[in-house]
Structure formats: C-alpha cells, structure tokens
CSV table of C-alpha atoms in Angstrom, one decimal:
chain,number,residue,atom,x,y,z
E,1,UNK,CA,141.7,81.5,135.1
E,2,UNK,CA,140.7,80.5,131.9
E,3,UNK,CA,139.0,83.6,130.5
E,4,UNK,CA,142.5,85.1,131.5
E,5,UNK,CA,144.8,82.8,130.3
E,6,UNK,CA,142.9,83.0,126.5
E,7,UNK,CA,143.2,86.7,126.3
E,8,UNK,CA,146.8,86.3,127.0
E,9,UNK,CA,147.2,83.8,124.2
E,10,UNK,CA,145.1,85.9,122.2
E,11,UNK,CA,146.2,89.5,122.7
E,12,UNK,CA,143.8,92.3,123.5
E,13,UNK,CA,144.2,94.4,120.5
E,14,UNK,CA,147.3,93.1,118.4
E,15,UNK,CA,145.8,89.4,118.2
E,16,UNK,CA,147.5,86.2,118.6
E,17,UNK,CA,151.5,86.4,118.4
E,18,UNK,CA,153.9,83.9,117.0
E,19,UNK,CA,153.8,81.8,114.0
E,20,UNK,CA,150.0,81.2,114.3
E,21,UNK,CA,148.9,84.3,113.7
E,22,UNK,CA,148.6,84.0,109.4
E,23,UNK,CA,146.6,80.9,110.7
E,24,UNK,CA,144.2,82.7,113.3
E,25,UNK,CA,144.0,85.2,110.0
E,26,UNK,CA,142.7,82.9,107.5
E,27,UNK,CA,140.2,81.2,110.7
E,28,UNK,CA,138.8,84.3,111.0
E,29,UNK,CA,138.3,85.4,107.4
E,30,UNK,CA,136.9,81.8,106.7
E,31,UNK,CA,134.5,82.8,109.7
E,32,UNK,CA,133.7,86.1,108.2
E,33,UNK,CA,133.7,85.1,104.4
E,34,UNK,CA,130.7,82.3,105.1
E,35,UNK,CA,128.7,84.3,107.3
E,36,UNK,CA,129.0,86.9,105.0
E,37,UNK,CA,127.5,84.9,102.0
E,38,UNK,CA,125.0,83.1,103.9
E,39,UNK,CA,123.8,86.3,104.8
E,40,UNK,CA,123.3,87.1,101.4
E,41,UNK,CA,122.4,83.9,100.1
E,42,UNK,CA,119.5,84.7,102.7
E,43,UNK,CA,118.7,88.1,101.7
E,44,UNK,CA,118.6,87.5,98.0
E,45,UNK,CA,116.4,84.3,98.5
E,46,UNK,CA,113.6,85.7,100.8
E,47,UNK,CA,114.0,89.1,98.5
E,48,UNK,CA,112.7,87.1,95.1
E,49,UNK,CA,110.2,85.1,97.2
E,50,UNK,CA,108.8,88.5,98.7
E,51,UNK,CA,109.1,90.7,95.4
E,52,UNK,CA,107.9,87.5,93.1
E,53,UNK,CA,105.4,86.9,95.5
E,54,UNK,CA,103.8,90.5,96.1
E,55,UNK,CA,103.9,90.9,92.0
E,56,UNK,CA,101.7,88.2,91.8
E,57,UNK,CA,99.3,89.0,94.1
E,58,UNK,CA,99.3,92.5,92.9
E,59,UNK,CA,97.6,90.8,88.9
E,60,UNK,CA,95.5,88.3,91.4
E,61,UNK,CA,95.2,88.7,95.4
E,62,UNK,CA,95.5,85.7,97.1
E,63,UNK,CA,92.1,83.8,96.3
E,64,UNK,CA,90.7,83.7,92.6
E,65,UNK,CA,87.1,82.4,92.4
E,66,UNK,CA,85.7,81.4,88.9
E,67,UNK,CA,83.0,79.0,87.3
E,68,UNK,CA,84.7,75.9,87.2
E,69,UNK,CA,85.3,75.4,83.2
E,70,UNK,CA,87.0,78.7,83.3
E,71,UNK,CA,89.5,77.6,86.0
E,72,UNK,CA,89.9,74.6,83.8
E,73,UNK,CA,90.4,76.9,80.7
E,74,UNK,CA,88.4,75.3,78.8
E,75,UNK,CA,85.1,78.0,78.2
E,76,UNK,CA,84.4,81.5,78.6
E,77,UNK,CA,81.5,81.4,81.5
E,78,UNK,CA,81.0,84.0,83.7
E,79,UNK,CA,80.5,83.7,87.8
E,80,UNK,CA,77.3,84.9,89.1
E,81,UNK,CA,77.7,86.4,92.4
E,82,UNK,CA,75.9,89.4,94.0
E,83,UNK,CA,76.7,92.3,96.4
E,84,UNK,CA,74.5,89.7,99.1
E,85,UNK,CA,77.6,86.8,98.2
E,86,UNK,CA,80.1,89.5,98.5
E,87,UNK,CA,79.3,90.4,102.0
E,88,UNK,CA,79.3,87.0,102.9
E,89,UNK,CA,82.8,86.9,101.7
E,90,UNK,CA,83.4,89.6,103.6
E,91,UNK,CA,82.4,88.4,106.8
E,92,UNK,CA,85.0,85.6,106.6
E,93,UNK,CA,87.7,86.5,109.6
E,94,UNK,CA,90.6,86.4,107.3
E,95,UNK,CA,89.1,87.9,104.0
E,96,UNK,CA,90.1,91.5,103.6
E,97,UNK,CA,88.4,92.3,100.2
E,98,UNK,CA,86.8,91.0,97.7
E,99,UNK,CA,87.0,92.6,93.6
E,100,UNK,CA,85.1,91.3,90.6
E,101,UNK,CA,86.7,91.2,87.3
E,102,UNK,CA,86.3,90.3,83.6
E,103,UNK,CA,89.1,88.9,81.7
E,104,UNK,CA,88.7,89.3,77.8
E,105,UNK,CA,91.4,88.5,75.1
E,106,UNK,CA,92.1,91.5,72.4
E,107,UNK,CA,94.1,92.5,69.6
E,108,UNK,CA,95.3,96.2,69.5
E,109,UNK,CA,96.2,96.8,66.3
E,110,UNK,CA,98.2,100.5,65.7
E,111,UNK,CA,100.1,102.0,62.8
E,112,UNK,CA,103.2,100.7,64.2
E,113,UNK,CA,102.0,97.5,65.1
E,114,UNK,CA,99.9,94.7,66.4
E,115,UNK,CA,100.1,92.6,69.8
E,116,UNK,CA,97.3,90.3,71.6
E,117,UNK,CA,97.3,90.4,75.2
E,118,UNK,CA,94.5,89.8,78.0
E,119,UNK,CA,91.9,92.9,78.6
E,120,UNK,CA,91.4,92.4,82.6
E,121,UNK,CA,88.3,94.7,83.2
E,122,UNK,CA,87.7,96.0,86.8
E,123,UNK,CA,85.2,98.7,89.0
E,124,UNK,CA,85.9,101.0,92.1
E,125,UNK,CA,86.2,97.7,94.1
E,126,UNK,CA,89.2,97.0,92.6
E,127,UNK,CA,92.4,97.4,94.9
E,128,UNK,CA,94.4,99.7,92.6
E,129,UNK,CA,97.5,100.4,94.7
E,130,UNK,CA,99.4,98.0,93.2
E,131,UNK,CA,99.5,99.2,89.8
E,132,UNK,CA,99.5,103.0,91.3
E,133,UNK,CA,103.5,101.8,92.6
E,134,UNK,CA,104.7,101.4,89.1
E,135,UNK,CA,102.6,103.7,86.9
E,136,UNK,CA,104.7,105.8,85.0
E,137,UNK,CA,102.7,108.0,83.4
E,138,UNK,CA,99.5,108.6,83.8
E,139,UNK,CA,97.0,106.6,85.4
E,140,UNK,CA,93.3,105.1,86.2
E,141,UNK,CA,90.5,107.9,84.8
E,142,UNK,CA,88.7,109.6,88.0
E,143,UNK,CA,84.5,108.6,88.0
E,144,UNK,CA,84.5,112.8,86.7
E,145,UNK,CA,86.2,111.9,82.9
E,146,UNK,CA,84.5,112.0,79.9
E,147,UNK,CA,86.1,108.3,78.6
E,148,UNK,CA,83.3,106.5,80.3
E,149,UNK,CA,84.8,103.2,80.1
E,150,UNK,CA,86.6,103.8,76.9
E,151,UNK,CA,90.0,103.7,78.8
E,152,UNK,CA,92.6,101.3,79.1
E,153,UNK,CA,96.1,101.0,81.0
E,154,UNK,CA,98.8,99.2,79.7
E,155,UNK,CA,101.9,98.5,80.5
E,156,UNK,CA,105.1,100.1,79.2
E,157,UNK,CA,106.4,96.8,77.4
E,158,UNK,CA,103.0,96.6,75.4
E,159,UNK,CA,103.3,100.6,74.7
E,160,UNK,CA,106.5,100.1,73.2
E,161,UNK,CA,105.8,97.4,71.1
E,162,UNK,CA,102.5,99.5,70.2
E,163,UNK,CA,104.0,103.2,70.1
E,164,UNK,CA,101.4,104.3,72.3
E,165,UNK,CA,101.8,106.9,74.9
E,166,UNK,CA,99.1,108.9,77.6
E,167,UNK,CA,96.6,110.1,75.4
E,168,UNK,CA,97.2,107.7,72.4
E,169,UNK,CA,93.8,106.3,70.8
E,170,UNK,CA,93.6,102.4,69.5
E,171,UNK,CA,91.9,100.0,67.8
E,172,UNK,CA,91.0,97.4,70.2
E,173,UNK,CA,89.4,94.2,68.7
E,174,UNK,CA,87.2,91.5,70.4
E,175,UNK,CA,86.9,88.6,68.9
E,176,UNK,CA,83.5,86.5,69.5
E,177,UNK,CA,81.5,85.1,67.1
E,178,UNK,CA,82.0,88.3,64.8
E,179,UNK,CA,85.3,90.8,65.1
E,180,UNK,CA,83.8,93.8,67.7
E,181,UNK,CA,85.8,96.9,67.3
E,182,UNK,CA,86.2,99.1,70.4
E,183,UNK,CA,88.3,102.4,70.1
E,184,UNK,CA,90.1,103.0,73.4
E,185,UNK,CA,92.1,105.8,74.8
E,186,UNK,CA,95.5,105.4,76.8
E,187,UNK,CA,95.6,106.7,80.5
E,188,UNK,CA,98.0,105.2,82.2
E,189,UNK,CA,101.2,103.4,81.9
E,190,UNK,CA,102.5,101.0,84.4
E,191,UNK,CA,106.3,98.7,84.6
E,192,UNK,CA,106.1,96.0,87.4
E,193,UNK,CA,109.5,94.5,86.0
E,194,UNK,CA,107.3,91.4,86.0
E,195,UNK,CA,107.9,91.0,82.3
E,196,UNK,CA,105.5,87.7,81.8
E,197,UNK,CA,102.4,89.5,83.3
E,198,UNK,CA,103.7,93.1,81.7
E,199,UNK,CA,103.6,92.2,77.8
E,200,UNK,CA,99.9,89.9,79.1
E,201,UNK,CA,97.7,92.6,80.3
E,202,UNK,CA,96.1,95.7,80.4
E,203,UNK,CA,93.6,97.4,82.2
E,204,UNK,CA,90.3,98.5,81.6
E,205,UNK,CA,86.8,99.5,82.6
E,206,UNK,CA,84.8,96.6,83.9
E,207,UNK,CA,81.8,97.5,82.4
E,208,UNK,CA,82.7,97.4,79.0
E,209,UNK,CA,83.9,94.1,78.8
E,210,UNK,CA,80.3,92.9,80.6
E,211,UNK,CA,78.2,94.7,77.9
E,212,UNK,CA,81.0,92.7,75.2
E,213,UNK,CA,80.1,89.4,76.3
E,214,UNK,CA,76.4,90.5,76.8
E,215,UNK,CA,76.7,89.7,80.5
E,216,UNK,CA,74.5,90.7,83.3
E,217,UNK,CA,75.9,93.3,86.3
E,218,UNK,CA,76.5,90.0,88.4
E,219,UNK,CA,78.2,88.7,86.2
E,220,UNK,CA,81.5,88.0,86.2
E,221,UNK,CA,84.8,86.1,85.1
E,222,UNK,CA,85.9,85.7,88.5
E,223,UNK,CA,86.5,87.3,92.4
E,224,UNK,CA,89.9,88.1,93.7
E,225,UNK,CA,89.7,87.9,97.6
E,226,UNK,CA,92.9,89.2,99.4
E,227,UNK,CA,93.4,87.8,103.0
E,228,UNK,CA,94.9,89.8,106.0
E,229,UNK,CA,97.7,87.2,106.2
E,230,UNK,CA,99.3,85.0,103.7
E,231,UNK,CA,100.3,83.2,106.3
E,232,UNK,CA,97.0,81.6,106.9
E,233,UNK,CA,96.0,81.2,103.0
E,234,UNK,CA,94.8,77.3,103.6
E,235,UNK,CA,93.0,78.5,106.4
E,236,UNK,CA,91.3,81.4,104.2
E,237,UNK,CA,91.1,78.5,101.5
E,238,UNK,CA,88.7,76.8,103.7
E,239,UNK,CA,86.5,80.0,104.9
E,240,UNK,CA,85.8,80.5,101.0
E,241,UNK,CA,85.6,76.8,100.2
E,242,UNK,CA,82.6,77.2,102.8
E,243,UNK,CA,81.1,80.1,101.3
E,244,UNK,CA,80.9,78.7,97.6
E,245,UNK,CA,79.9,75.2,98.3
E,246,UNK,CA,76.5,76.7,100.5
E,247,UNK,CA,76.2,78.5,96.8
E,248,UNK,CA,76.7,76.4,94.8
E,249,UNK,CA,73.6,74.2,97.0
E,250,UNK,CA,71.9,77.2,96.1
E,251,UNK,CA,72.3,77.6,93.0
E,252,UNK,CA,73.8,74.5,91.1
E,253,UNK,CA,76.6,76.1,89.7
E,254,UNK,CA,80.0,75.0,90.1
E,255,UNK,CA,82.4,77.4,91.4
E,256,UNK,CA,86.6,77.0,91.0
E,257,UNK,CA,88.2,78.0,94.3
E,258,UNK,CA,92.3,78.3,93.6
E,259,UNK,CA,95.2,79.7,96.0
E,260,UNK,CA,97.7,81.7,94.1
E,261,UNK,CA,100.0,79.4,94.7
E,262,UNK,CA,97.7,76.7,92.5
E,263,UNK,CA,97.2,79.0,89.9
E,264,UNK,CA,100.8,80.0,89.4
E,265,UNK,CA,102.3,76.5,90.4
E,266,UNK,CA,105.0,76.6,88.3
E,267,UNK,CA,106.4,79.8,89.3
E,268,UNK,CA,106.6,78.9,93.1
E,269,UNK,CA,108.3,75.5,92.3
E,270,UNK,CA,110.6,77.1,91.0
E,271,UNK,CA,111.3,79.2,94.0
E,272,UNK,CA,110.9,76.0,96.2
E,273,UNK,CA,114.3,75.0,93.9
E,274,UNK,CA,116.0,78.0,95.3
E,275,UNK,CA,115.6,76.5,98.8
E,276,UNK,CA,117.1,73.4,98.2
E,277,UNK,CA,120.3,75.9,97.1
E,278,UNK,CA,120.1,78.0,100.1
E,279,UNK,CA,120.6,74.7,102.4
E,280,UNK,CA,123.5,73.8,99.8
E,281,UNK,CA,124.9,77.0,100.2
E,282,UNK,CA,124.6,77.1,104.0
E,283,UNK,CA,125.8,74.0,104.7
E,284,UNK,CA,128.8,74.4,102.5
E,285,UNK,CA,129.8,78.0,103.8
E,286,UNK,CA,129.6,76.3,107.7
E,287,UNK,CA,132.1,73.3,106.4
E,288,UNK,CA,134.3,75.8,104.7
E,289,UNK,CA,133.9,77.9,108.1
E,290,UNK,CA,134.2,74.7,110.1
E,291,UNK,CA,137.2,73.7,108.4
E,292,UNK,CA,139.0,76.9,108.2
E,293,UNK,CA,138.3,77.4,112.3
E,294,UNK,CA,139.6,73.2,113.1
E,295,UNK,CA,143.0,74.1,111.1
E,296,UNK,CA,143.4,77.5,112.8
E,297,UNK,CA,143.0,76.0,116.6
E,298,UNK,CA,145.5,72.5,115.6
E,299,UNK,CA,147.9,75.0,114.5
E,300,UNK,CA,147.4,77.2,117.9
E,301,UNK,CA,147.3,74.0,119.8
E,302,UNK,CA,150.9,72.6,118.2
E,303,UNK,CA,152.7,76.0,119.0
E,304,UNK,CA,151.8,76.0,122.2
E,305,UNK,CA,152.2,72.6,123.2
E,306,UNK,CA,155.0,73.7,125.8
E,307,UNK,CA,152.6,76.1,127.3
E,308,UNK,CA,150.1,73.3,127.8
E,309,UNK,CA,152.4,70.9,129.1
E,310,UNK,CA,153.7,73.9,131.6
E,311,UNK,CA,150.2,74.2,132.5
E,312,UNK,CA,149.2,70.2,133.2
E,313,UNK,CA,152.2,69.8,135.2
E,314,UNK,CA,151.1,73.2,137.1
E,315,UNK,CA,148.6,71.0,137.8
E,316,UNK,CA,146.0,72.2,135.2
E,317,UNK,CA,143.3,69.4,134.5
E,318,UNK,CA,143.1,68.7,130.7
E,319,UNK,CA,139.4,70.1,130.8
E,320,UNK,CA,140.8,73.2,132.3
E,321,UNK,CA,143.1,73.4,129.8
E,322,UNK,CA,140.3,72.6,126.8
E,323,UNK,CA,138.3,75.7,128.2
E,324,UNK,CA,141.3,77.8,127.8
E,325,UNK,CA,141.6,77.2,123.9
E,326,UNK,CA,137.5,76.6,123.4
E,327,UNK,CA,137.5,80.6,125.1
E,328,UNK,CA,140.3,81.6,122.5
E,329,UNK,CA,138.3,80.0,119.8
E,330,UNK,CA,135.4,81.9,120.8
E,331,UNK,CA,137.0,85.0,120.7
E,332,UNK,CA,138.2,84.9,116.8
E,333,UNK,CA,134.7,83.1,115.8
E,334,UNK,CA,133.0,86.2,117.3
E,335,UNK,CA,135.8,88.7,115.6
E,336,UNK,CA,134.8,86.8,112.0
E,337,UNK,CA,131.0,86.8,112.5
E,338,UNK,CA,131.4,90.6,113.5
E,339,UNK,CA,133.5,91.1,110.4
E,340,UNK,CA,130.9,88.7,108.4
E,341,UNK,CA,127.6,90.7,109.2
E,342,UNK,CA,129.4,93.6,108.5
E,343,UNK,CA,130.4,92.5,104.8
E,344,UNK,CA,127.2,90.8,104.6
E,345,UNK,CA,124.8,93.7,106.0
E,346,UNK,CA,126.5,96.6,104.1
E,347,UNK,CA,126.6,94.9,100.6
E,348,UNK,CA,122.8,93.6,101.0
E,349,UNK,CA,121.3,96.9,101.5
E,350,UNK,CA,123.3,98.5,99.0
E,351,UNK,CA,122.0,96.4,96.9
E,352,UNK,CA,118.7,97.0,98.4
E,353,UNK,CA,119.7,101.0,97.9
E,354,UNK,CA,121.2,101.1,94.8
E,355,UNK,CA,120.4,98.2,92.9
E,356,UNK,CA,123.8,97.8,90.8
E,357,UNK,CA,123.6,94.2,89.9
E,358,UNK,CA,121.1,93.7,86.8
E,359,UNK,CA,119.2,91.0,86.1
E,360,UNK,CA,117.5,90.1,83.3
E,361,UNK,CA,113.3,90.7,83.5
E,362,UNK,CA,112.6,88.0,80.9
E,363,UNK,CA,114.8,85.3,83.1
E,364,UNK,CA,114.5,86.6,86.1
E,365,UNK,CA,110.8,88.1,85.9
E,366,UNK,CA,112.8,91.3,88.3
E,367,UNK,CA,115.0,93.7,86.6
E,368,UNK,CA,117.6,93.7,89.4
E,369,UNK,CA,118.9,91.2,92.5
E,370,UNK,CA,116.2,91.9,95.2
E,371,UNK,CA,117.7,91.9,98.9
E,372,UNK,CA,115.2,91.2,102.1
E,373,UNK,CA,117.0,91.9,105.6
E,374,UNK,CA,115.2,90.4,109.0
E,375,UNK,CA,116.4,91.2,112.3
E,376,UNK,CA,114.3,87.7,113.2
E,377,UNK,CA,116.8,85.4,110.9
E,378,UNK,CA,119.9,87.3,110.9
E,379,UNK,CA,119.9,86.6,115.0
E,380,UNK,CA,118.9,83.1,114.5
E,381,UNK,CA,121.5,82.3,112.0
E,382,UNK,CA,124.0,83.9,114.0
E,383,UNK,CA,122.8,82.0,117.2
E,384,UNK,CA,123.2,78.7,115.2
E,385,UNK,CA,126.7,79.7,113.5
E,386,UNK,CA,127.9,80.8,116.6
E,387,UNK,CA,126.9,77.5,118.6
E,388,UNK,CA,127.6,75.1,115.5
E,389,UNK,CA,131.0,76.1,115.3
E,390,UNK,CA,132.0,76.2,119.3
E,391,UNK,CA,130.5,72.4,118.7
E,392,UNK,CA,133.5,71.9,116.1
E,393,UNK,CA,135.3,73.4,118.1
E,394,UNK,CA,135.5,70.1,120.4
E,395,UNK,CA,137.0,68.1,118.1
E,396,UNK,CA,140.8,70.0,117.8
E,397,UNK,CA,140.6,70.2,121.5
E,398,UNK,CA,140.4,66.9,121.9
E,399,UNK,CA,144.2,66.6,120.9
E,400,UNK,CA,144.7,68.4,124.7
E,401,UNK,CA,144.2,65.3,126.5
E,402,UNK,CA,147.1,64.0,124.5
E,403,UNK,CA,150.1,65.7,125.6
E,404,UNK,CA,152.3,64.8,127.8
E,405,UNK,CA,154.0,67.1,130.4
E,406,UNK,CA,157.2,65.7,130.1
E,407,UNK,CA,157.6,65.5,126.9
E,408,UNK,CA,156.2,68.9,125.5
E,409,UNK,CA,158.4,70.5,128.2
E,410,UNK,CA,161.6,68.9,126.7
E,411,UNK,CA,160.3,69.4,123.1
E,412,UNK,CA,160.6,73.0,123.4
C-alpha cells in the first residue's frame, strides 16, 4: 500500500502536483547540485594527489638511498653499492627496480643566457618511461650515437630560458675545486608541467658525471628503488631498511633511507590540506542537500495534511503513514542523485578530455585542473548520500504522528 500510495502522490512521469511541486523542484536540484560537486570535489582532489604524486616519482621512485651527509645536504659523498647489493635489493618482495644516479650542480652558460640547475646523471638501468611521456622533441641517445656521454636532456622551461633546441651545443660548467668545462649536445626535450622540478634538472649520461667527481663505477650519489605498490611503501621502507643496515655492518658506512613522501614533505602536506577541504566541502554539500530535502517533505507533508488525516481515520497507523512519505522521499532523492552524477560525471571527464580550465604551473605545479574518476568511490559516496539523507529524512516525518484526524479533515 505504501509503495502505491507514494507514486500516486508523486506522479509517474509529471512529478508531484499541487502547490508543492516548485518545492519538490528545488529538493531535488539541492539533491542533484551537492552530489554533483562532491563528485567533483572528489575527482579533482584524488586527480592532483595522483598526477602530483606520479610526477614525483617519475624525478625519484618511491625509495631514495644515499650516504647519510648527502640526505642531510650537507656534503657531496657518493654511495658505494655494487651489482651484488643490487640484487639483494632486488630480491626484496616488494622492490621492482633499482637505478643508480649521480646528481651534480652546473651552470649552462649560452649566448642568450645563463641558468644553474641540477645535472641528474643516469645508465641503462634507469626507468626512462617517464620522461619518454613528455619529451617533446627529441630524446635519450641510443648505446649506437657518436655523443658518448656528451648528451644532455633538458626540459623545455630550461630550453627557453637557454635558446636551446635538439641539436643545440653548450657550455656546461662544473664547479669543484677549479671551474671544469664540459661541452654538451641537446637531445631531448621534455615538459612534465611540473614547473619546480622542470626549470631544476636535466638529464645526462651517468658516466660523465662519475669521471667529474673522480668516482669509482660503484660509486654513486644515490639508488632509486620503485616498489610494486605504493600502497605498501612503509612496508618496502622496512625491506630496504633491512638490506642497508646488514651493509652498513659490513661496511661502516652510513646509508640515508628516505620514502618520497620524507623527501618531498612539504609538497604532500600540502595535499593532506586539501583533505581537510574535501571533508568541508562534503559535509557542507550534505547540509545544503539535507536542508533543501527537510523543507521539500514539511511543505509535502502541510498540503497534504487532509490526505493524512483521511488516511489515519481509514485506519492507517502513523508508521504506515511515515513509510508512505519516507517512499516519496526516496523517489525525488534518487531523481536528484541521478541528475547529480550525471552533472557531476559529464563535467569531470570533460575536464579529463579536454582540459578547459587552466591552472597556473608555478602555483599549481599542473598546468590544468586534473580529474580522477573511480567506480569504487563514486558507489560508495552514493551509498552513503543515499542512506544519510533517507536518515534525515526521519526528522520531517516525525510531524505525522501529530495530526489529528479530525481536525485536518475539517481544516480542508
């Protein structure tokens, strides 16, 4: 009775009739309008945790390892570690790979200009599809080149500033105890969008730098190790934290094991702000949504307070009667959260698509909003919507038990 007596106050196609239907409009566009910017509040918060994220790892994998003054920025000492520590690393269940590197300051100095930046020298181990996705022109020499390891990559910002291009030749200088003077040829150049990292480093052969600081083959500034799922980064933590401490026994050297989210701390506090937001956001949008729905229902309730007092003296139970209204509620919160993932959906991978709202790269460190759908969240949040709201729904029907029979029947 009740499933029929609601779609007979609510209407099949043409919605509910009478002077509470501006009322069930604005309910369901209240409905519609927070779901719709939760879901995007959503979307563009896991979108810069994901894009910020996977930059970052793409300059440094998950795990740096360095000699413990270097972490500490305080000298220029290199790791030792050998193919045999490598493996080792390797055999760690949630290490993936493991890439040597050399980081050296420079100075390229051009006719058009001069700009320091970070040198970041690597070897075949080195995971390169990162910097493949945004090479622009160009790219990393094959083994086959005549360059040796007279090659850099830079990045389109430091190009710019520079006036090189593919195929340019600079002046790169090293300084260490006496100005070395290296003269480099442009292969590649890259844009992650990521501006701070963009206008901080280039790319070069790993080699060079190692025979520039007069360092052995083992040596090193530091390993990258990537793990097979972020996820279970402290776990990994531990694994390497195993493997450098039974070294560093060996060896009396001490190593400087950092997550990325120690080594860029800053960055990710800043998107643990944006979290406190998105709760702001979402619990705002579910009063507004709350609020809009309570009104809507009062107003149903009021005009039909004849109909509910036919009803009780019919012999209707007051709980009866609250099912009939909670079953109409559910009706125009469903119609809204359709509407709402709709709105929400569409605009979100347009965004995704098209990317028509700018942002700012030096800001922003991403030169447009990024959007991140999940078919996990979006059914969660509409579960919780969905049940939150039928829960508010209680209080407006409470006004039910209320009425009296006789006088709602001689109201109307």
């Amino acid at each position: 009775m009740e499933k029929f007596l609601a779609r007979r106050l609510y209407g099949r196609d043409e919605g509910v009739k009478g002077g509470s239907r501006p009322a069930i409009i604005i309910a369901t566009a209240g409905i519609a309008v927070g779901l719709a910017v939760m879901i995007l509040t959503l979307a563009v918060t896991r979108g810069f945790k994901s894009q910020i994220r996977d930059k970052v790892m793409g300059f440094s994998q998950h795990i740096t390892v360095t000699n413990y003054y270097v972490g500490m920025g305080t000298v220029e000492d290199p790791v030792g570690c050998t193919d045999s520590v490598m493996q080792e690393l390797l055999s760690c269940s949630l290490v993936k790979l493991v890439q040597p590197f050399v980081n050296k300051p420079c100075i390229v100095r051009t006719p058009e200009a001069f700009h320091g930046f970070m040198l970041k020298g690597i070897n075949g181990l080195y995971d390169r599809s990162f910097l493949n996705r945004y090479m622009l022109d160009g790219g990393f020499p094959e083994p086959e080149d005549s360059l040796g390891n007279n090659w850099m990559v830079v990045s389109r910002t430091i190009a710019d500033m520079l006036g090189l291009k593919v195929g340019s030749r600079a002046d790169v200088y090293f300084m260490q105890g006496q100005v070395r003077i290296r003269r480099l040829t442009v292969t590649g150049i890259y844009e992650t969008g990521f501006l701070e990292y963009d206008r901080m480093f280039g790319v070069t052969g790993l080699e060079l730098l190692q025979r520039l600081n007069d360092w052995e083959p083992y040596e090193y500034t530091g390993l990258e190790i990537g793990l097979t799922d972020i996820g279970k980064i402290d776990d990994g933590y531990g694994q390497v934290r195993i493997v450098m401490n039974d070294l560093e026994e060996k060896t009396g050297e001490d190593y400087f094991v950092q997550t990325l989210y120690d080594t860029h701390s800053g960055l990710f506090a800043w998107l643990d702000v944006l979290d406190l937001n998105v709760w702001i956001i979402l619990t705002l949008m579910l009063g507004i949504a709350g609020f809009t729905m309570i009104s809507g229902l009062l107003i149903i309730i009021f005009e039909r307070t004849a109909t509910i007092g036919t009803l009780k003296a019919l012999g209707a139970s007051d709980r009866t009667v609250r099912k009939v209204f909670l079953r109409l509620a559910s009706y125009i919160i469903i119609k809204g959260m359709m509407i709402g993932n709709v709105i929400g959906i569409v605009i979100s991978l347009v965004q995704q698509w098209f990317h028509l709202v700018p942002l700012d790269p030096a800001n922003y460190y991403l030169d447009s909003v990024p959007m991140q759908l999940g078919v996990g969240w979006l059914v969660i949040l509409n579960v919780v919507m969905f049940l939150l709201s039928m829960l508010m729904m209680l209080i407006p029907s409470a006004v039910i038990s209320r009425i009296v029979p006789s006088k709602s029947i001689r109201f109307e």
